[in-house]
Short mmCIF file of N, CA and C in Angstrom, two decimals:
data_model
loop_
_atom_site.label_atom_id
_atom_site.label_comp_id
_atom_site.label_asym_id
_atom_site.label_seq_id
_atom_site.Cartn_x
_atom_site.Cartn_y
_atom_site.Cartn_z
N UNK A 10 4.32 -55.44 -50.48
CA UNK A 10 4.16 -55.86 -49.10
C UNK A 10 5.53 -55.90 -48.43
N UNK A 11 5.60 -55.33 -47.19
CA UNK A 11 6.86 -55.24 -46.46
C UNK A 11 6.82 -56.25 -45.32
N UNK A 12 7.82 -57.06 -45.21
CA UNK A 12 7.81 -58.02 -44.11
C UNK A 12 8.00 -57.32 -42.76
N UNK A 13 7.49 -57.91 -41.70
CA UNK A 13 7.56 -57.32 -40.37
C UNK A 13 8.98 -57.34 -39.79
N UNK A 14 9.84 -58.07 -40.38
CA UNK A 14 11.20 -58.14 -39.87
C UNK A 14 12.02 -56.91 -40.25
N UNK A 15 11.54 -56.11 -41.19
CA UNK A 15 12.24 -54.90 -41.59
C UNK A 15 11.76 -53.76 -40.69
N UNK A 16 12.70 -53.03 -40.14
CA UNK A 16 12.36 -51.94 -39.22
C UNK A 16 11.68 -50.80 -39.97
N UNK A 17 10.76 -50.18 -39.28
CA UNK A 17 10.05 -49.04 -39.87
C UNK A 17 10.94 -47.82 -39.76
N UNK A 18 11.07 -47.05 -40.78
CA UNK A 18 11.99 -45.92 -40.84
C UNK A 18 11.33 -44.58 -40.51
N UNK A 19 10.24 -44.57 -39.81
CA UNK A 19 9.54 -43.31 -39.49
C UNK A 19 10.26 -42.52 -38.40
N UNK A 20 9.88 -41.26 -38.24
CA UNK A 20 10.52 -40.42 -37.23
C UNK A 20 9.63 -40.15 -36.02
N UNK A 21 8.49 -40.74 -35.98
CA UNK A 21 7.56 -40.62 -34.85
C UNK A 21 7.13 -39.17 -34.59
N UNK A 22 7.14 -38.33 -35.58
CA UNK A 22 6.80 -36.92 -35.39
C UNK A 22 5.36 -36.72 -34.94
N UNK A 23 4.49 -37.61 -35.28
CA UNK A 23 3.10 -37.47 -34.87
C UNK A 23 2.93 -37.72 -33.38
N UNK A 24 3.85 -38.48 -32.78
CA UNK A 24 3.73 -38.82 -31.37
C UNK A 24 4.61 -37.95 -30.47
N UNK A 25 5.36 -37.03 -31.01
CA UNK A 25 6.27 -36.19 -30.23
C UNK A 25 5.51 -35.22 -29.35
N UNK A 26 6.01 -35.03 -28.12
CA UNK A 26 5.41 -34.05 -27.21
C UNK A 26 6.24 -32.78 -27.28
N UNK A 27 5.62 -31.63 -27.07
CA UNK A 27 6.40 -30.39 -27.09
C UNK A 27 7.40 -30.37 -25.92
N UNK A 28 8.55 -29.78 -26.16
CA UNK A 28 9.57 -29.72 -25.11
C UNK A 28 9.24 -28.60 -24.12
N UNK A 29 9.84 -28.69 -22.94
CA UNK A 29 9.64 -27.66 -21.93
C UNK A 29 8.49 -27.96 -21.00
N UNK A 30 8.28 -27.05 -20.10
CA UNK A 30 7.22 -27.19 -19.11
C UNK A 30 5.87 -26.89 -19.76
N UNK A 31 4.85 -27.63 -19.41
CA UNK A 31 3.53 -27.34 -19.99
C UNK A 31 3.04 -25.97 -19.53
N UNK A 32 2.28 -25.28 -20.37
CA UNK A 32 1.80 -23.95 -19.98
C UNK A 32 0.82 -24.04 -18.81
N UNK A 33 0.77 -22.97 -18.04
CA UNK A 33 -0.14 -22.90 -16.90
C UNK A 33 -1.56 -22.75 -17.43
N UNK A 34 -2.48 -23.48 -16.80
CA UNK A 34 -3.87 -23.40 -17.23
C UNK A 34 -4.41 -21.99 -17.06
N UNK A 35 -5.28 -21.59 -17.94
CA UNK A 35 -5.85 -20.24 -17.90
C UNK A 35 -6.63 -20.01 -16.61
N UNK A 36 -7.28 -21.06 -16.09
CA UNK A 36 -8.04 -20.92 -14.85
C UNK A 36 -7.12 -20.60 -13.67
N UNK A 37 -5.95 -21.23 -13.64
CA UNK A 37 -4.99 -20.96 -12.56
C UNK A 37 -4.46 -19.53 -12.68
N UNK A 38 -4.12 -19.11 -13.89
CA UNK A 38 -3.64 -17.75 -14.12
C UNK A 38 -4.69 -16.74 -13.68
N UNK A 39 -5.93 -17.00 -14.03
CA UNK A 39 -7.02 -16.10 -13.65
C UNK A 39 -7.18 -16.05 -12.13
N UNK A 40 -7.04 -17.20 -11.47
CA UNK A 40 -7.17 -17.26 -10.02
C UNK A 40 -6.02 -16.51 -9.33
N UNK A 41 -4.80 -16.65 -9.85
CA UNK A 41 -3.65 -15.93 -9.29
C UNK A 41 -3.88 -14.43 -9.38
N UNK A 42 -4.32 -13.96 -10.54
CA UNK A 42 -4.54 -12.53 -10.73
C UNK A 42 -5.69 -12.02 -9.87
N UNK A 43 -6.69 -12.84 -9.68
CA UNK A 43 -7.82 -12.44 -8.83
C UNK A 43 -7.38 -12.32 -7.37
N UNK A 44 -6.60 -13.30 -6.89
CA UNK A 44 -6.10 -13.24 -5.52
C UNK A 44 -5.20 -12.02 -5.31
N UNK A 45 -4.38 -11.71 -6.31
CA UNK A 45 -3.49 -10.55 -6.21
C UNK A 45 -4.29 -9.26 -6.19
N UNK A 46 -5.35 -9.20 -6.98
CA UNK A 46 -6.18 -7.99 -7.04
C UNK A 46 -7.00 -7.81 -5.77
N UNK A 47 -7.58 -8.90 -5.26
CA UNK A 47 -8.42 -8.83 -4.07
C UNK A 47 -7.62 -8.61 -2.79
N UNK A 48 -6.36 -9.02 -2.78
CA UNK A 48 -5.51 -8.92 -1.60
C UNK A 48 -4.21 -8.21 -1.98
N UNK A 49 -4.23 -6.90 -2.07
CA UNK A 49 -3.07 -6.18 -2.61
C UNK A 49 -1.81 -6.28 -1.75
N UNK A 50 -1.92 -6.64 -0.49
CA UNK A 50 -0.73 -6.74 0.35
C UNK A 50 -0.10 -8.13 0.31
N UNK A 51 -0.69 -9.06 -0.40
CA UNK A 51 -0.14 -10.40 -0.49
C UNK A 51 0.96 -10.43 -1.54
N UNK A 52 2.03 -11.12 -1.24
CA UNK A 52 3.10 -11.32 -2.19
C UNK A 52 2.92 -12.65 -2.91
N UNK A 53 3.86 -12.96 -3.78
CA UNK A 53 3.73 -14.19 -4.56
C UNK A 53 3.81 -15.43 -3.68
N UNK A 54 4.54 -15.38 -2.58
CA UNK A 54 4.62 -16.56 -1.71
C UNK A 54 3.30 -16.79 -0.95
N UNK A 55 2.66 -15.73 -0.54
CA UNK A 55 1.37 -15.88 0.16
C UNK A 55 0.31 -16.40 -0.80
N UNK A 56 0.31 -15.88 -2.02
CA UNK A 56 -0.65 -16.37 -3.03
C UNK A 56 -0.37 -17.83 -3.32
N UNK A 57 0.90 -18.21 -3.42
CA UNK A 57 1.25 -19.61 -3.65
C UNK A 57 0.74 -20.49 -2.51
N UNK A 58 0.90 -20.02 -1.27
CA UNK A 58 0.41 -20.78 -0.13
C UNK A 58 -1.10 -20.96 -0.14
N UNK A 59 -1.82 -19.92 -0.52
CA UNK A 59 -3.28 -20.03 -0.59
C UNK A 59 -3.71 -21.01 -1.68
N UNK A 60 -3.04 -20.95 -2.82
CA UNK A 60 -3.37 -21.89 -3.90
C UNK A 60 -3.06 -23.32 -3.50
N UNK A 61 -1.98 -23.53 -2.76
CA UNK A 61 -1.63 -24.87 -2.29
C UNK A 61 -2.69 -25.37 -1.31
N UNK A 62 -3.15 -24.48 -0.43
CA UNK A 62 -4.21 -24.88 0.51
C UNK A 62 -5.50 -25.22 -0.21
N UNK A 63 -5.73 -24.58 -1.35
CA UNK A 63 -6.93 -24.88 -2.13
C UNK A 63 -6.78 -26.15 -2.95
N UNK A 64 -5.57 -26.73 -2.96
CA UNK A 64 -5.35 -27.99 -3.65
C UNK A 64 -4.74 -27.86 -5.04
N UNK A 65 -4.32 -26.69 -5.42
CA UNK A 65 -3.71 -26.50 -6.74
C UNK A 65 -2.21 -26.73 -6.62
N UNK A 66 -1.65 -27.47 -7.58
CA UNK A 66 -0.21 -27.71 -7.59
C UNK A 66 0.44 -26.71 -8.53
N UNK A 67 1.11 -25.73 -7.92
CA UNK A 67 1.76 -24.68 -8.69
C UNK A 67 2.98 -24.22 -7.89
N UNK A 68 4.04 -23.90 -8.58
CA UNK A 68 5.26 -23.45 -7.91
C UNK A 68 5.17 -21.96 -7.60
N UNK A 69 5.88 -21.54 -6.56
CA UNK A 69 5.91 -20.11 -6.21
C UNK A 69 6.54 -19.29 -7.33
N UNK A 70 7.50 -19.88 -8.02
CA UNK A 70 8.13 -19.15 -9.13
C UNK A 70 7.15 -18.95 -10.28
N UNK A 71 6.22 -19.88 -10.46
CA UNK A 71 5.20 -19.72 -11.50
C UNK A 71 4.26 -18.58 -11.14
N UNK A 72 3.89 -18.49 -9.87
CA UNK A 72 3.04 -17.38 -9.42
C UNK A 72 3.77 -16.06 -9.66
N UNK A 73 5.07 -16.03 -9.34
CA UNK A 73 5.87 -14.83 -9.56
C UNK A 73 5.87 -14.45 -11.03
N UNK A 74 6.05 -15.43 -11.91
CA UNK A 74 6.07 -15.15 -13.36
C UNK A 74 4.73 -14.64 -13.85
N UNK A 75 3.64 -15.21 -13.34
CA UNK A 75 2.30 -14.76 -13.75
C UNK A 75 2.09 -13.30 -13.35
N UNK A 76 2.43 -12.97 -12.11
CA UNK A 76 2.25 -11.60 -11.63
C UNK A 76 3.15 -10.64 -12.40
N UNK A 77 4.39 -11.03 -12.60
CA UNK A 77 5.34 -10.16 -13.29
C UNK A 77 4.93 -9.92 -14.74
N UNK A 78 4.48 -10.96 -15.42
CA UNK A 78 4.08 -10.80 -16.83
C UNK A 78 2.79 -10.00 -16.96
N UNK A 79 2.00 -9.93 -15.89
CA UNK A 79 0.76 -9.15 -15.93
C UNK A 79 0.97 -7.71 -15.49
N UNK A 80 2.20 -7.35 -15.18
CA UNK A 80 2.49 -5.98 -14.78
C UNK A 80 2.23 -5.70 -13.31
N UNK A 81 2.05 -6.74 -12.51
CA UNK A 81 1.83 -6.58 -11.07
C UNK A 81 3.14 -6.93 -10.38
N UNK A 82 3.61 -6.04 -9.50
CA UNK A 82 4.87 -6.30 -8.81
C UNK A 82 4.66 -7.46 -7.84
N UNK A 83 5.48 -8.51 -7.91
CA UNK A 83 5.26 -9.68 -7.06
C UNK A 83 5.61 -9.49 -5.59
N UNK A 84 6.20 -8.36 -5.23
CA UNK A 84 6.55 -8.13 -3.83
C UNK A 84 5.29 -7.82 -3.03
N UNK A 85 5.32 -8.02 -1.72
CA UNK A 85 4.10 -7.84 -0.94
C UNK A 85 3.59 -6.42 -0.84
N UNK A 86 4.44 -5.42 -1.00
CA UNK A 86 3.98 -4.05 -0.82
C UNK A 86 3.66 -3.43 -2.16
N UNK A 87 2.42 -3.54 -2.58
CA UNK A 87 2.00 -2.96 -3.85
C UNK A 87 1.20 -1.68 -3.67
N UNK A 88 0.66 -1.46 -2.48
CA UNK A 88 -0.13 -0.25 -2.24
C UNK A 88 0.39 0.46 -1.01
N UNK A 89 -0.06 1.64 -0.81
CA UNK A 89 0.33 2.40 0.37
C UNK A 89 1.54 3.27 0.09
N UNK A 90 1.71 4.27 0.90
CA UNK A 90 2.82 5.19 0.67
C UNK A 90 4.17 4.56 1.03
N UNK A 91 5.19 5.02 0.37
CA UNK A 91 6.54 4.60 0.71
C UNK A 91 7.02 5.43 1.90
N UNK A 92 8.13 5.03 2.49
CA UNK A 92 8.66 5.76 3.64
C UNK A 92 9.01 7.18 3.25
N UNK A 93 9.52 7.36 2.05
CA UNK A 93 9.87 8.70 1.58
C UNK A 93 8.62 9.57 1.46
N UNK A 94 7.51 9.00 0.99
CA UNK A 94 6.26 9.75 0.88
C UNK A 94 5.70 10.10 2.25
N UNK A 95 5.82 9.20 3.22
CA UNK A 95 5.34 9.47 4.58
C UNK A 95 6.12 10.63 5.19
N UNK A 96 7.44 10.59 5.05
CA UNK A 96 8.25 11.68 5.60
C UNK A 96 7.96 13.00 4.91
N UNK A 97 7.75 12.96 3.59
CA UNK A 97 7.45 14.20 2.86
C UNK A 97 6.12 14.78 3.31
N UNK A 98 5.13 13.93 3.58
CA UNK A 98 3.82 14.43 3.99
C UNK A 98 3.83 14.96 5.43
N UNK A 99 4.71 14.45 6.27
CA UNK A 99 4.78 14.87 7.67
C UNK A 99 5.89 15.87 7.94
N UNK A 100 6.60 16.31 6.90
CA UNK A 100 7.80 17.14 7.08
C UNK A 100 7.52 18.44 7.80
N UNK A 101 6.37 19.05 7.59
CA UNK A 101 6.09 20.34 8.23
C UNK A 101 5.81 20.19 9.72
N UNK A 102 5.62 18.98 10.19
CA UNK A 102 5.39 18.75 11.61
C UNK A 102 6.60 18.20 12.34
N UNK A 103 7.76 18.13 11.66
CA UNK A 103 8.97 17.55 12.26
C UNK A 103 10.02 18.63 12.45
N UNK A 104 10.62 18.63 13.63
CA UNK A 104 11.77 19.51 13.90
C UNK A 104 12.84 18.65 14.57
N UNK A 105 14.08 18.84 14.16
CA UNK A 105 15.19 18.07 14.70
C UNK A 105 16.10 18.99 15.51
N UNK A 106 16.70 18.44 16.55
CA UNK A 106 17.62 19.20 17.40
C UNK A 106 18.98 18.53 17.38
N UNK A 107 20.02 19.35 17.30
CA UNK A 107 21.37 18.79 17.29
C UNK A 107 22.36 19.84 17.79
N UNK A 108 23.44 19.36 18.35
CA UNK A 108 24.55 20.21 18.78
C UNK A 108 25.67 20.13 17.75
N UNK A 109 26.37 21.22 17.57
CA UNK A 109 27.65 21.16 16.86
C UNK A 109 28.61 22.05 17.61
N UNK A 110 29.90 21.82 17.41
CA UNK A 110 30.88 22.60 18.17
C UNK A 110 31.65 23.54 17.24
N UNK A 111 32.11 24.63 17.87
CA UNK A 111 32.88 25.65 17.17
C UNK A 111 34.19 25.82 17.94
N UNK A 112 35.30 25.67 17.26
CA UNK A 112 36.60 25.91 17.89
C UNK A 112 37.02 27.33 17.57
N UNK A 113 37.24 28.12 18.61
CA UNK A 113 37.60 29.53 18.42
C UNK A 113 39.10 29.67 18.17
N UNK A 114 39.50 30.88 17.80
CA UNK A 114 40.91 31.18 17.55
C UNK A 114 41.72 31.06 18.83
N UNK A 115 41.09 31.34 19.96
CA UNK A 115 41.77 31.29 21.25
C UNK A 115 41.85 29.87 21.82
N UNK A 116 41.38 28.88 21.06
CA UNK A 116 41.47 27.50 21.50
C UNK A 116 40.32 27.04 22.37
N UNK A 117 39.28 27.84 22.49
CA UNK A 117 38.12 27.44 23.28
C UNK A 117 37.11 26.74 22.37
N UNK A 118 36.35 25.85 22.96
CA UNK A 118 35.32 25.14 22.22
C UNK A 118 33.96 25.62 22.69
N UNK A 119 33.12 26.04 21.74
CA UNK A 119 31.75 26.47 22.03
C UNK A 119 30.79 25.45 21.41
N UNK A 120 29.67 25.27 22.06
CA UNK A 120 28.65 24.33 21.57
C UNK A 120 27.41 25.12 21.18
N UNK A 121 26.90 24.84 20.00
CA UNK A 121 25.70 25.53 19.51
C UNK A 121 24.57 24.51 19.39
N UNK A 122 23.41 24.89 19.87
CA UNK A 122 22.21 24.06 19.73
C UNK A 122 21.41 24.59 18.55
N UNK A 123 21.13 23.70 17.60
CA UNK A 123 20.43 24.09 16.38
C UNK A 123 19.18 23.23 16.25
N UNK A 124 18.08 23.88 15.89
CA UNK A 124 16.85 23.19 15.55
C UNK A 124 16.64 23.35 14.05
N UNK A 125 16.28 22.27 13.38
CA UNK A 125 16.10 22.29 11.93
C UNK A 125 14.67 21.88 11.60
N UNK A 126 13.95 22.78 10.93
CA UNK A 126 12.61 22.45 10.45
C UNK A 126 12.75 21.57 9.21
N UNK A 127 12.13 20.42 9.23
CA UNK A 127 12.26 19.51 8.08
C UNK A 127 11.48 19.99 6.88
N UNK A 128 10.36 20.63 7.10
CA UNK A 128 9.52 21.07 5.98
C UNK A 128 10.18 22.15 5.14
N UNK A 129 10.80 23.12 5.80
CA UNK A 129 11.42 24.24 5.08
C UNK A 129 12.94 24.15 5.06
N UNK A 130 13.50 23.22 5.84
CA UNK A 130 14.95 23.07 5.99
C UNK A 130 15.60 24.33 6.55
N UNK A 131 14.84 25.06 7.33
CA UNK A 131 15.33 26.30 7.92
C UNK A 131 15.97 26.00 9.28
N UNK A 132 17.23 26.39 9.46
CA UNK A 132 17.86 26.17 10.77
C UNK A 132 17.55 27.31 11.73
N UNK A 133 17.43 26.99 13.00
CA UNK A 133 17.23 27.98 14.07
C UNK A 133 18.32 27.74 15.10
N UNK A 134 19.26 28.67 15.21
CA UNK A 134 20.31 28.54 16.22
C UNK A 134 19.71 29.02 17.54
N UNK A 135 19.52 28.08 18.45
CA UNK A 135 18.85 28.39 19.71
C UNK A 135 19.78 29.07 20.69
N UNK A 136 21.04 28.69 20.69
CA UNK A 136 21.97 29.30 21.63
C UNK A 136 23.35 28.69 21.51
N UNK A 137 24.32 29.40 22.09
CA UNK A 137 25.71 28.95 22.08
C UNK A 137 26.24 29.05 23.51
N UNK A 138 26.93 28.03 23.96
CA UNK A 138 27.48 28.01 25.32
C UNK A 138 28.77 27.20 25.35
N UNK A 139 29.56 27.42 26.41
CA UNK A 139 30.77 26.62 26.59
C UNK A 139 30.48 25.30 27.26
N UNK A 140 29.45 25.26 28.10
CA UNK A 140 29.14 24.06 28.87
C UNK A 140 27.64 23.77 28.79
N UNK A 141 27.19 23.01 27.79
CA UNK A 141 25.75 22.72 27.70
C UNK A 141 25.32 21.72 28.77
N UNK A 142 24.23 22.04 29.44
CA UNK A 142 23.66 21.14 30.45
C UNK A 142 22.24 20.79 30.02
N UNK A 143 21.65 19.85 30.73
CA UNK A 143 20.28 19.46 30.42
C UNK A 143 19.32 20.61 30.66
N UNK A 144 19.55 21.35 31.73
CA UNK A 144 18.66 22.47 32.04
C UNK A 144 18.76 23.55 30.97
N UNK A 145 19.97 23.84 30.52
CA UNK A 145 20.17 24.86 29.49
C UNK A 145 19.50 24.43 28.18
N UNK A 146 19.66 23.15 27.82
CA UNK A 146 19.06 22.63 26.59
C UNK A 146 17.54 22.71 26.66
N UNK A 147 16.97 22.35 27.80
CA UNK A 147 15.52 22.41 27.97
C UNK A 147 15.03 23.85 27.87
N UNK A 148 15.75 24.78 28.47
CA UNK A 148 15.35 26.19 28.41
C UNK A 148 15.41 26.72 26.98
N UNK A 149 16.40 26.31 26.21
CA UNK A 149 16.50 26.75 24.82
C UNK A 149 15.33 26.22 24.00
N UNK A 150 14.91 24.99 24.29
CA UNK A 150 13.74 24.43 23.59
C UNK A 150 12.48 25.19 23.96
N UNK A 151 12.35 25.59 25.24
CA UNK A 151 11.18 26.38 25.66
C UNK A 151 11.18 27.74 24.97
N UNK A 152 12.35 28.37 24.88
CA UNK A 152 12.44 29.67 24.21
C UNK A 152 12.03 29.56 22.74
N UNK A 153 12.46 28.49 22.10
CA UNK A 153 12.11 28.31 20.68
C UNK A 153 10.61 28.06 20.53
N UNK A 154 10.03 27.30 21.45
CA UNK A 154 8.59 27.05 21.41
C UNK A 154 7.81 28.35 21.55
N UNK A 155 8.26 29.21 22.44
CA UNK A 155 7.60 30.51 22.62
C UNK A 155 7.77 31.37 21.37
N UNK A 156 8.89 31.25 20.71
CA UNK A 156 9.14 32.02 19.50
C UNK A 156 8.22 31.59 18.36
N UNK A 157 7.93 30.30 18.26
CA UNK A 157 7.07 29.81 17.18
C UNK A 157 5.61 30.17 17.42
N UNK A 158 5.20 30.36 18.63
CA UNK A 158 3.83 30.76 18.92
C UNK A 158 2.84 29.64 18.62
N UNK A 159 1.88 29.93 17.72
CA UNK A 159 0.82 28.96 17.45
C UNK A 159 1.27 27.85 16.52
N UNK A 160 2.37 28.05 15.80
CA UNK A 160 2.86 27.00 14.91
C UNK A 160 3.44 25.87 15.76
N UNK A 161 2.85 24.71 15.64
CA UNK A 161 3.31 23.60 16.48
C UNK A 161 3.95 22.51 15.62
N UNK A 162 4.86 21.82 16.24
CA UNK A 162 5.50 20.67 15.61
C UNK A 162 5.02 19.43 16.32
N UNK A 163 4.72 18.41 15.55
CA UNK A 163 4.21 17.17 16.15
C UNK A 163 5.34 16.26 16.62
N UNK A 164 6.48 16.33 15.94
CA UNK A 164 7.57 15.40 16.25
C UNK A 164 8.87 16.16 16.47
N UNK A 165 9.55 15.83 17.55
CA UNK A 165 10.88 16.37 17.83
C UNK A 165 11.86 15.21 17.72
N UNK A 166 12.86 15.39 16.89
CA UNK A 166 13.90 14.37 16.72
C UNK A 166 15.17 14.87 17.40
N UNK A 167 15.41 14.48 18.66
CA UNK A 167 16.63 14.93 19.33
C UNK A 167 17.82 14.05 18.94
N UNK A 168 19.02 14.57 19.15
CA UNK A 168 20.18 13.71 18.96
C UNK A 168 20.35 12.87 20.22
N UNK A 169 21.30 11.99 20.22
CA UNK A 169 21.44 11.07 21.34
C UNK A 169 22.52 11.50 22.32
N UNK A 170 22.61 12.78 22.56
CA UNK A 170 23.58 13.30 23.54
C UNK A 170 23.04 13.11 24.95
N UNK A 171 23.92 13.27 25.90
CA UNK A 171 23.51 13.25 27.30
C UNK A 171 22.92 14.57 27.74
N UNK A 172 22.91 15.55 26.83
CA UNK A 172 22.39 16.88 27.18
C UNK A 172 20.87 16.94 27.10
N UNK A 173 20.24 15.91 26.62
CA UNK A 173 18.78 15.90 26.48
C UNK A 173 18.18 15.13 27.64
N UNK A 174 17.25 15.74 28.32
CA UNK A 174 16.60 15.07 29.45
C UNK A 174 15.18 14.71 29.06
N UNK A 175 14.47 14.09 29.99
CA UNK A 175 13.08 13.73 29.72
C UNK A 175 12.20 14.98 29.60
N UNK A 176 12.57 16.07 30.26
CA UNK A 176 11.80 17.30 30.13
C UNK A 176 12.00 17.94 28.75
N UNK A 177 13.11 17.62 28.11
CA UNK A 177 13.37 18.13 26.76
C UNK A 177 12.38 17.53 25.77
N UNK A 178 12.02 16.29 25.97
CA UNK A 178 11.08 15.63 25.07
C UNK A 178 9.69 16.20 25.26
#
């Protein structure tokens, strides 16, 4: 028999709690994944906000970890084409216009108007002049349009020179 005045030498291992944050409940994980699947444009912060409105206490970082560990990108843009894909799909309908200058041996400066097809990357030198004006630029665009015939471009990307007028667009 051991008197009560002697301290017990146990290590309390039966009463120890595991260290660290408790694991997220499976129901919460399932709900996060369902919200992400049903709403593909929602990011981890929006999903966190919806869960908070539903009364669940969960951190935004936990939602991010759940999505990331499940192979779902936590950023809001998970579907839809990227900007590079949009430009690639529309490239055959885009033509850009730009001027560049040529310095001659005699010290004169000439300006060339070039149109560049984005789909084929083919340049079209529309004309060369010493003094480009808005009227001249517009006429060169009309000449190029007549040259293309039935092939039409949906988008014209002009440079920001003063040589482009509203009729050029």
